mmCIF file of C-alpha atoms and ligand atoms in Angstrom:
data_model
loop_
_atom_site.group_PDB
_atom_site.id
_atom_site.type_symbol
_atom_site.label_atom_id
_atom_site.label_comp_id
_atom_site.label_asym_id
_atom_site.label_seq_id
_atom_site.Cartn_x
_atom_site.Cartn_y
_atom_site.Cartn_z
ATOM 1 C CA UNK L 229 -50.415 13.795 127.083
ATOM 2 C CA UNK L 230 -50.254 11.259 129.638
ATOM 3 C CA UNK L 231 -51.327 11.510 133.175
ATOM 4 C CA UNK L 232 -47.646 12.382 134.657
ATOM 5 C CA UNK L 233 -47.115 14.783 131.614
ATOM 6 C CA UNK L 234 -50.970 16.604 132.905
ATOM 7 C CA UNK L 235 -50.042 16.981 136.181
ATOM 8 C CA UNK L 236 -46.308 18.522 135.894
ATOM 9 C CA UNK L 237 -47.644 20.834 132.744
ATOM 10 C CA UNK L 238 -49.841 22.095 135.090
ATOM 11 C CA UNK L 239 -47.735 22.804 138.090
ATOM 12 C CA UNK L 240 -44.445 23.983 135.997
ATOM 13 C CA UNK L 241 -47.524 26.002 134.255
ATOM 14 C CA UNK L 242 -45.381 24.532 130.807
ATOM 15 C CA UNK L 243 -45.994 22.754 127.644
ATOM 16 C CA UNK L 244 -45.334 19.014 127.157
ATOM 17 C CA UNK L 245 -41.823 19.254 125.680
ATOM 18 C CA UNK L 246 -40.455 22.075 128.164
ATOM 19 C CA UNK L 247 -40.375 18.812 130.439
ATOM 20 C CA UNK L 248 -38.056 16.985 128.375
ATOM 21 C CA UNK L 249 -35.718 19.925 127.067
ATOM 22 C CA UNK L 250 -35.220 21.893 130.334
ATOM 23 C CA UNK L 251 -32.781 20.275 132.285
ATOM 24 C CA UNK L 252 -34.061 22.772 135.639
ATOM 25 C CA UNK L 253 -37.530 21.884 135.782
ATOM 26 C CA UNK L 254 -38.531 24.346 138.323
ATOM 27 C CA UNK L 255 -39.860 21.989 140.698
ATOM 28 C CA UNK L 256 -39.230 23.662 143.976
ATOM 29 C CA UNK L 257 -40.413 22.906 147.584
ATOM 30 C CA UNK L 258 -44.133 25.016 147.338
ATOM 31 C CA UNK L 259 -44.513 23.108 143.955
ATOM 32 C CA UNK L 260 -43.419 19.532 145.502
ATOM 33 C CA UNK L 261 -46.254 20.080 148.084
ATOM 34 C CA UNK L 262 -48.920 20.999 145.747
ATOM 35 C CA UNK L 263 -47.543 17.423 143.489
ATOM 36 C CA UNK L 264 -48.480 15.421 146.469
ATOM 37 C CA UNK L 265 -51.606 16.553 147.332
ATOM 38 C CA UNK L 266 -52.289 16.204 143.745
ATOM 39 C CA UNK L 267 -51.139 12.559 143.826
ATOM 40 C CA UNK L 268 -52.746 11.516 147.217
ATOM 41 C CA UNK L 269 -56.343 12.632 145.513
ATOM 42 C CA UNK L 270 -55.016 10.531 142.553
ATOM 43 C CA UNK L 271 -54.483 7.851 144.694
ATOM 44 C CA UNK L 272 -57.796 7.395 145.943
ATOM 45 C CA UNK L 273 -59.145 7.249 142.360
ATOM 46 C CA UNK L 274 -60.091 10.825 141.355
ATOM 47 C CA UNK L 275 -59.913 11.313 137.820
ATOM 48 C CA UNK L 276 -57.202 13.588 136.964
ATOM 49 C CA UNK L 277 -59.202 15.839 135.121
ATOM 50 C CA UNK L 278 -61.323 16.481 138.090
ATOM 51 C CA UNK L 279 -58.542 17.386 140.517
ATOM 52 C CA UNK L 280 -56.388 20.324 137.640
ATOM 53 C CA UNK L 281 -60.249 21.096 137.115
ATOM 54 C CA UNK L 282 -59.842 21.283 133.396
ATOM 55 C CA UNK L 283 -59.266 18.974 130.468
ATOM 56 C CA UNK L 284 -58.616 19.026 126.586
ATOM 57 C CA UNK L 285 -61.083 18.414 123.956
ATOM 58 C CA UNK L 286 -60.965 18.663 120.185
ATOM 59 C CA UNK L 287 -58.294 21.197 120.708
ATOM 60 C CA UNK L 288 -60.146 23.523 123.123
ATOM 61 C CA UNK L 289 -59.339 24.136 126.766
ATOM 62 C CA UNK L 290 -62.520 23.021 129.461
ATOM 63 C CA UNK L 291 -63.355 23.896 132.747
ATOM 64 C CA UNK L 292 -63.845 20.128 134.840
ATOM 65 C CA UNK L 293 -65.557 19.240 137.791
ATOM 66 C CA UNK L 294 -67.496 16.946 139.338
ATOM 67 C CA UNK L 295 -70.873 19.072 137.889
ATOM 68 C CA UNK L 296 -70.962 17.243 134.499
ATOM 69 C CA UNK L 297 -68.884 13.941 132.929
ATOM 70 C CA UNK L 298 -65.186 14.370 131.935
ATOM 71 C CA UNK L 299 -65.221 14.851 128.234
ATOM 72 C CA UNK L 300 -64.145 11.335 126.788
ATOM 73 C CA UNK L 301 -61.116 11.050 123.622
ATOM 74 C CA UNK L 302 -63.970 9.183 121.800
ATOM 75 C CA UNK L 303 -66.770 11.739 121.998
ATOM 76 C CA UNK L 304 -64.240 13.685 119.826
ATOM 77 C CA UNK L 305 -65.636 11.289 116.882
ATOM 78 C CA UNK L 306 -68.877 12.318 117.309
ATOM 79 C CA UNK L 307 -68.061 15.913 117.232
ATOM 80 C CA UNK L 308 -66.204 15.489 113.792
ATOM 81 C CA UNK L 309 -69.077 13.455 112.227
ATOM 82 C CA UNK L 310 -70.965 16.674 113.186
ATOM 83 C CA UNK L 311 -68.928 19.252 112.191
ATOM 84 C CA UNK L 312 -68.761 16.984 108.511
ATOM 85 C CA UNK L 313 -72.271 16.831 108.160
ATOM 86 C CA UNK L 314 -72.734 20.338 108.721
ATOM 87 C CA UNK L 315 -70.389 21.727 106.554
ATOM 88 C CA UNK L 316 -71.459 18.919 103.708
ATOM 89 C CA UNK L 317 -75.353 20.603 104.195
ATOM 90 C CA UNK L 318 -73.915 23.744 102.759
ATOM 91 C CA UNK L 319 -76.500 24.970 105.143
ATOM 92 C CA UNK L 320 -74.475 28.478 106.509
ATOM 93 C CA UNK L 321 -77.343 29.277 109.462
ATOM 94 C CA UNK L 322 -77.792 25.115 111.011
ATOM 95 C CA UNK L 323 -79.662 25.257 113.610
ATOM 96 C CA UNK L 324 -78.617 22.211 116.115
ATOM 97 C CA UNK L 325 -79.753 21.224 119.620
ATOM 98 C CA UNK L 326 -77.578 18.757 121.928
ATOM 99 C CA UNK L 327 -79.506 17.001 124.324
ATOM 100 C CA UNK L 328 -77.692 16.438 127.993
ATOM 101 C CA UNK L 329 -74.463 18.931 127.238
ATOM 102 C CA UNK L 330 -73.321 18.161 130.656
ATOM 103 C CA UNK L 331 -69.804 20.316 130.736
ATOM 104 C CA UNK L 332 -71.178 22.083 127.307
ATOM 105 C CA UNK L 333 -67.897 20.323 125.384
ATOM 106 C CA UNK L 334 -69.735 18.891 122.327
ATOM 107 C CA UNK L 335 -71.918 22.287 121.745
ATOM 108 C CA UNK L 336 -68.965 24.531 122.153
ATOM 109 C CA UNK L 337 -66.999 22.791 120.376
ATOM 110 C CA UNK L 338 -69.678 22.393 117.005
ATOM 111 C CA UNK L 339 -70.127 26.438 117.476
ATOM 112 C CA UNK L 340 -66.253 27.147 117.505
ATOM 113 C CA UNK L 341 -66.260 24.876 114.065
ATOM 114 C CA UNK L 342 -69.340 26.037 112.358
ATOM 115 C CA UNK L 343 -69.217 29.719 113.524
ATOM 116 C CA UNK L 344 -72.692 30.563 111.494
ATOM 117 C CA UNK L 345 -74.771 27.708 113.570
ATOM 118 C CA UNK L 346 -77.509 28.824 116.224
ATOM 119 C CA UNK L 347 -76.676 26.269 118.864
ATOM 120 C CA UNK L 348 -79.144 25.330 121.588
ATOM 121 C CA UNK L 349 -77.973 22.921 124.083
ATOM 122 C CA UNK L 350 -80.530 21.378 127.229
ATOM 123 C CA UNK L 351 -79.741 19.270 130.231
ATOM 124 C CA UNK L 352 -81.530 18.344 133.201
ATOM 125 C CA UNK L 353 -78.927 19.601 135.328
ATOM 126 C CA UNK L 354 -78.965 23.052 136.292
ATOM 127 C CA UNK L 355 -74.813 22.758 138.092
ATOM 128 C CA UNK L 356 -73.882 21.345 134.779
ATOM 129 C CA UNK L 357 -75.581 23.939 132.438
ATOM 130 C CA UNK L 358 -73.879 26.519 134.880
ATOM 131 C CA UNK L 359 -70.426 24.785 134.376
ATOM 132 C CA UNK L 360 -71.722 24.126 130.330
ATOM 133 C CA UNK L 361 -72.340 27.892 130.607
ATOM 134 C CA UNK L 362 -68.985 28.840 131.806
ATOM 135 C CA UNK L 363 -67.281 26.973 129.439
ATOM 136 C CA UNK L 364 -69.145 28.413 126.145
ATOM 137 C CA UNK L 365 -68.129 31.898 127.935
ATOM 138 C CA UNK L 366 -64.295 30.839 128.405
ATOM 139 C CA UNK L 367 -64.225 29.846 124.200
ATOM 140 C CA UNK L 368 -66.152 32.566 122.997
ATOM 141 C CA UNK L 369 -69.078 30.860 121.861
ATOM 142 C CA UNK L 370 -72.908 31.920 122.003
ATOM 143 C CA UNK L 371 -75.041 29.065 122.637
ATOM 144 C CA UNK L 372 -78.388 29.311 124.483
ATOM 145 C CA UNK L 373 -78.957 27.029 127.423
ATOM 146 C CA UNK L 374 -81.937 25.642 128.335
ATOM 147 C CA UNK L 375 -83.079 23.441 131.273
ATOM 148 C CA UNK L 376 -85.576 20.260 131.428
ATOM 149 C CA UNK L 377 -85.655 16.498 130.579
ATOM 150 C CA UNK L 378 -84.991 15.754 127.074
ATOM 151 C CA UNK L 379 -87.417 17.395 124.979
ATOM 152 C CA UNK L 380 -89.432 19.076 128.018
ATOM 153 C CA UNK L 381 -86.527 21.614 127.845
ATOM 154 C CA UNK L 382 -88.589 23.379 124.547
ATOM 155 C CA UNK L 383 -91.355 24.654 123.551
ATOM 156 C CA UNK L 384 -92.745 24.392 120.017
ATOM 157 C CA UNK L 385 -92.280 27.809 119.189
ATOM 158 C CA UNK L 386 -88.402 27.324 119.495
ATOM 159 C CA UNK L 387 -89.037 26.108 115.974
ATOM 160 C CA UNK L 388 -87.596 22.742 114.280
ATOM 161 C CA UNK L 389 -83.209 21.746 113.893
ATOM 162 C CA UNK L 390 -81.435 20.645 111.386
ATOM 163 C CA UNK L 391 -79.065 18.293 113.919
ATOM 164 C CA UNK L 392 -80.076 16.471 116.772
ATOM 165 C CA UNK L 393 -77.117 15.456 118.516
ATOM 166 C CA UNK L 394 -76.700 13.482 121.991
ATOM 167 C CA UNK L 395 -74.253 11.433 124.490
ATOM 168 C CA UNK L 396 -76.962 10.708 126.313
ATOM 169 C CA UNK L 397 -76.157 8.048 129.609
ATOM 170 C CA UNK L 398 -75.480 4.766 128.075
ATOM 171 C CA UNK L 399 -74.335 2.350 130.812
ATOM 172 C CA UNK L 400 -76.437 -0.356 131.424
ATOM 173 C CA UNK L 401 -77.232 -0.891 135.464
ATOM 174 C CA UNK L 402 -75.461 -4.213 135.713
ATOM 175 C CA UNK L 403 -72.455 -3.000 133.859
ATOM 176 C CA UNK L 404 -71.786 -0.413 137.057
ATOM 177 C CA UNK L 405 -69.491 -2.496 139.572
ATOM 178 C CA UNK L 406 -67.331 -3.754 136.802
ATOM 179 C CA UNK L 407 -66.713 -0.081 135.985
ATOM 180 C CA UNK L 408 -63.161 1.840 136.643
ATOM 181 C CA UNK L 409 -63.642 3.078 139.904
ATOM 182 C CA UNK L 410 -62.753 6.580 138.470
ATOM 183 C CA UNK L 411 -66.506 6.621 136.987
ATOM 184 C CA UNK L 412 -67.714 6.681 141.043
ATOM 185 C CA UNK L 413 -66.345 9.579 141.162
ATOM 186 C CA UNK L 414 -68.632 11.702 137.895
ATOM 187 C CA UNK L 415 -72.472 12.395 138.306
ATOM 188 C CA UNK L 416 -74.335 9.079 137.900
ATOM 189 C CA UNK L 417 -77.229 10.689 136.228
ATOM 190 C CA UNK L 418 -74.887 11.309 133.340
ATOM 191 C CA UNK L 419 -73.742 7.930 132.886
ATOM 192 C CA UNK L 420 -76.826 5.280 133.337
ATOM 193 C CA UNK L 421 -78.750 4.251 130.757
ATOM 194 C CA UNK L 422 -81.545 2.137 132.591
ATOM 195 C CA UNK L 423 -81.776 -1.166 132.651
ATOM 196 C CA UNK L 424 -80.444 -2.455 129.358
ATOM 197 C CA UNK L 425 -79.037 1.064 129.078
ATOM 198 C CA UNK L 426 -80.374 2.146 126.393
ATOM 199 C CA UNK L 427 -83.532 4.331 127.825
ATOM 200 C CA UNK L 428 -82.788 7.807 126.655
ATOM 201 C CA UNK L 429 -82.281 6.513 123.131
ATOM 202 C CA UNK L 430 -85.988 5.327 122.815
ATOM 203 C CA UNK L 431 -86.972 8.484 124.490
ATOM 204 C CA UNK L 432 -85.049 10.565 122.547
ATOM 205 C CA UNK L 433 -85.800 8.557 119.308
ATOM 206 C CA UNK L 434 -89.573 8.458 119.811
ATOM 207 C CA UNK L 435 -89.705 12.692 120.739
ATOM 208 C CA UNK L 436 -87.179 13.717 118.195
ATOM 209 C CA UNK L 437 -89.119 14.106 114.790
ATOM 210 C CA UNK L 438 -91.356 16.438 116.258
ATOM 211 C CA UNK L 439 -88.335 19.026 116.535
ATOM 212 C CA UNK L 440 -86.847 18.351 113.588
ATOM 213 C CA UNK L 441 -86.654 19.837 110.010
ATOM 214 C CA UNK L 442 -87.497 17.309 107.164
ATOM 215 C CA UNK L 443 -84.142 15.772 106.123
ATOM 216 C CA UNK L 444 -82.899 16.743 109.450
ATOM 217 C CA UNK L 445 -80.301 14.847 111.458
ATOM 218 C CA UNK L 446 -80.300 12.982 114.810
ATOM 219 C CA UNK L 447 -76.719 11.533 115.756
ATOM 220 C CA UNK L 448 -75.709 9.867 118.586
ATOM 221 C CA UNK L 449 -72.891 8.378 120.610
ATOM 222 C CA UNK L 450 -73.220 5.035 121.434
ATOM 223 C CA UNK L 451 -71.692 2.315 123.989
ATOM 224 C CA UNK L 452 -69.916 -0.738 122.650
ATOM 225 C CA UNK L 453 -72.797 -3.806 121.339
ATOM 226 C CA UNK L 454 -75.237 -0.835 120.850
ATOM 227 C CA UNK L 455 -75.106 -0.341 116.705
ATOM 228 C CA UNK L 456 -77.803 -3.076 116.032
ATOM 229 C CA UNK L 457 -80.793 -1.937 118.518
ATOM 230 C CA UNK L 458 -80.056 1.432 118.198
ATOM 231 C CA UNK L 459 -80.423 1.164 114.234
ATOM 232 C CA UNK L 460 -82.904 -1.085 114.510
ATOM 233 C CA UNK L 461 -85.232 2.109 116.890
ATOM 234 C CA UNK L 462 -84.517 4.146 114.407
ATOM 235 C CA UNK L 463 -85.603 2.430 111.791
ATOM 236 C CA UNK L 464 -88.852 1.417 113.360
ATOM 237 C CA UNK L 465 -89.743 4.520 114.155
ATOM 238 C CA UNK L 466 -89.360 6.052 110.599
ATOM 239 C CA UNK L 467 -85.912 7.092 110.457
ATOM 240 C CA UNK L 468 -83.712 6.616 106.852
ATOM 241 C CA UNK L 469 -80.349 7.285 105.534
ATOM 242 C CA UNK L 470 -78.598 4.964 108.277
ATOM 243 C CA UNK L 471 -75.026 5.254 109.097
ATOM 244 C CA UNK L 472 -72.582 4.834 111.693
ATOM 245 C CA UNK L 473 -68.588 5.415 112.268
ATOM 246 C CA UNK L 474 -66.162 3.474 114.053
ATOM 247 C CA UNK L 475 -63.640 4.134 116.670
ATOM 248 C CA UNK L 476 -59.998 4.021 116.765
ATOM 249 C CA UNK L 477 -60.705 0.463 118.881
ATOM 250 C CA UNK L 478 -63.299 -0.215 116.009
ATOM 251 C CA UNK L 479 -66.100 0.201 117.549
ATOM 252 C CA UNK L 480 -69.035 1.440 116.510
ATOM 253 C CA UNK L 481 -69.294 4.621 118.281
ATOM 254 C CA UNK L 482 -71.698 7.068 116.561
ATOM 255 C CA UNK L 483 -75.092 6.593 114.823
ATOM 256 C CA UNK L 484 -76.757 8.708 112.749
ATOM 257 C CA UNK L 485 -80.016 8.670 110.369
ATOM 258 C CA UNK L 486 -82.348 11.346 108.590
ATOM 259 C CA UNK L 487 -85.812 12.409 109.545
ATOM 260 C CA UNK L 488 -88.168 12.058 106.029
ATOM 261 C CA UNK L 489 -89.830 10.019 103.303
ATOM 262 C CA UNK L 490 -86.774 7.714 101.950
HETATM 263 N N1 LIG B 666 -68.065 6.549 127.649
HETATM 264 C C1 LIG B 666 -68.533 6.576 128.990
HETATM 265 C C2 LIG B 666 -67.940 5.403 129.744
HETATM 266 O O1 LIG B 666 -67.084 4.770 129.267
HETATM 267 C C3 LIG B 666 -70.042 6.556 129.036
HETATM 268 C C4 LIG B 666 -70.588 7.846 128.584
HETATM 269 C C5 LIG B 666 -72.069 7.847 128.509
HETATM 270 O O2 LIG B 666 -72.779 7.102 129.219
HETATM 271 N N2 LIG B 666 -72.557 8.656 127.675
HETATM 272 O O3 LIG B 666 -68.249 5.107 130.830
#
């Protein structure tokens, strides 16, 4: 749906082609009011998503706000490369951790898709793993939240995972200003990536085979130009079984390589 089609679902509280059918469209004078207020806020650059508070992903319904980042159309990819690998492992019990869940989208939706998997999900943030928390509540799904950075969020007896999977803040610090000045309005924390932007992925790259099963997966999303380095970390620190998917733009969006002796 587009951003009109968002906003008048919502206030007609109707699907998207009720708006094109019905010739009535119920839009009285309370409803009018509540339009504009909603397009004054969009005005000033607030991201849709924050001011309906909720938002689509992978077919699931999502509680929004300005806790955690809005869940983003190409995150979806990374989700499906999951949800393949998963089922592929004929493993029926995965056990996965997500690293940084902010609004708890990706976990929630892997545990809605793989319904066997024990799903452990971390962030830094305790107002996102509360919104992360509501949202695994609204769909139905039992994941167990815990709080610290990266890797500091577990302790060894937690045991090893057969997925490591992570969005982790990828924006490098002088790509901020030329940003949409919708991003101003989501946690920064959840967005930059250092310097060159790419500091949680050698954190994350350089703690992960600790916590993971031999054979076990890490996956990642990844901003646009990152492929090559990323790989390239990976590979150096013993990582095999490289691979990555494109976008719909054809980009190379998610990475992901095997823990083990290749
Ligand atoms: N895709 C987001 C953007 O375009 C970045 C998300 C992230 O840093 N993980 O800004």
């Amino acid at each position: 749906m587009n951003e009109a089609e968002l906003v008048l679902t919502h206030i007609l509280r109707c699907d998207r082609m009720s708006l094109y059918l019905n010739k009535d469209t119920g839009l009285d004078k309370d409803k009018s009011v509540i339009l504009s207020s909603i397009l004054k806020r969009r005005m000033l650059g607030e991201p849709v998503q924050y001011i309906l508070g909720r938002c689509e992903f992978m077919g699931l319904e999502f509680k929004i706000d300005r806790r955690a980042l809005i869940p983003r159309p190409e995150t979806e990819i990374l989700v499906e490369s999951a949800i393949g690998g998963l089922r592929d492992s004929g493993n029926a019990r995965p056990r996965v951790l997500e690293i940084g869940t902010g609004s708890g989208c990706i976990a929630v939706a892997i545990a809605r898709n793989i319904k066997g998997a024990d799903i452990w999900a971390s962030d830094i943030s305790q107002e996102a793993l509360q919104l992360a928390g509501e949202n695994a509540r609204c769909n139905n799904t039992r994941i167990r939240f815990v709080r610290g950075d990266l890797f500091d969020a577990l302790h060894p007896e937690d045991g090893k995972f057969d997925l490591i999977i992570s969005n982790p803040p990828y924006v490098a610090e002088v790509d901020f200003s030329s940003l949409a000045r919708e991003i101003s309005f989501e946690p920064q924390a959840a967005l930059n990536g250092g310097r060159d932007g790419l500091d949680f992925y050698r954190r994350i790259i350089t703690g992960a085979a600790a916590y993971l099963e031999n054979s076990g997966s890490l996956m990642f999303e990844i901003g646009m130009g990152q492929a090559g380095v990323v790989k390239r970390m990976l590979e150096n620190e013993g990582f095999g079984c490289l691979s990555s998917v494109r976008d719909y733009n054809g980009i190379e969006r998610v990475v992901s390589a095997k823990k083990g002796m290749f």
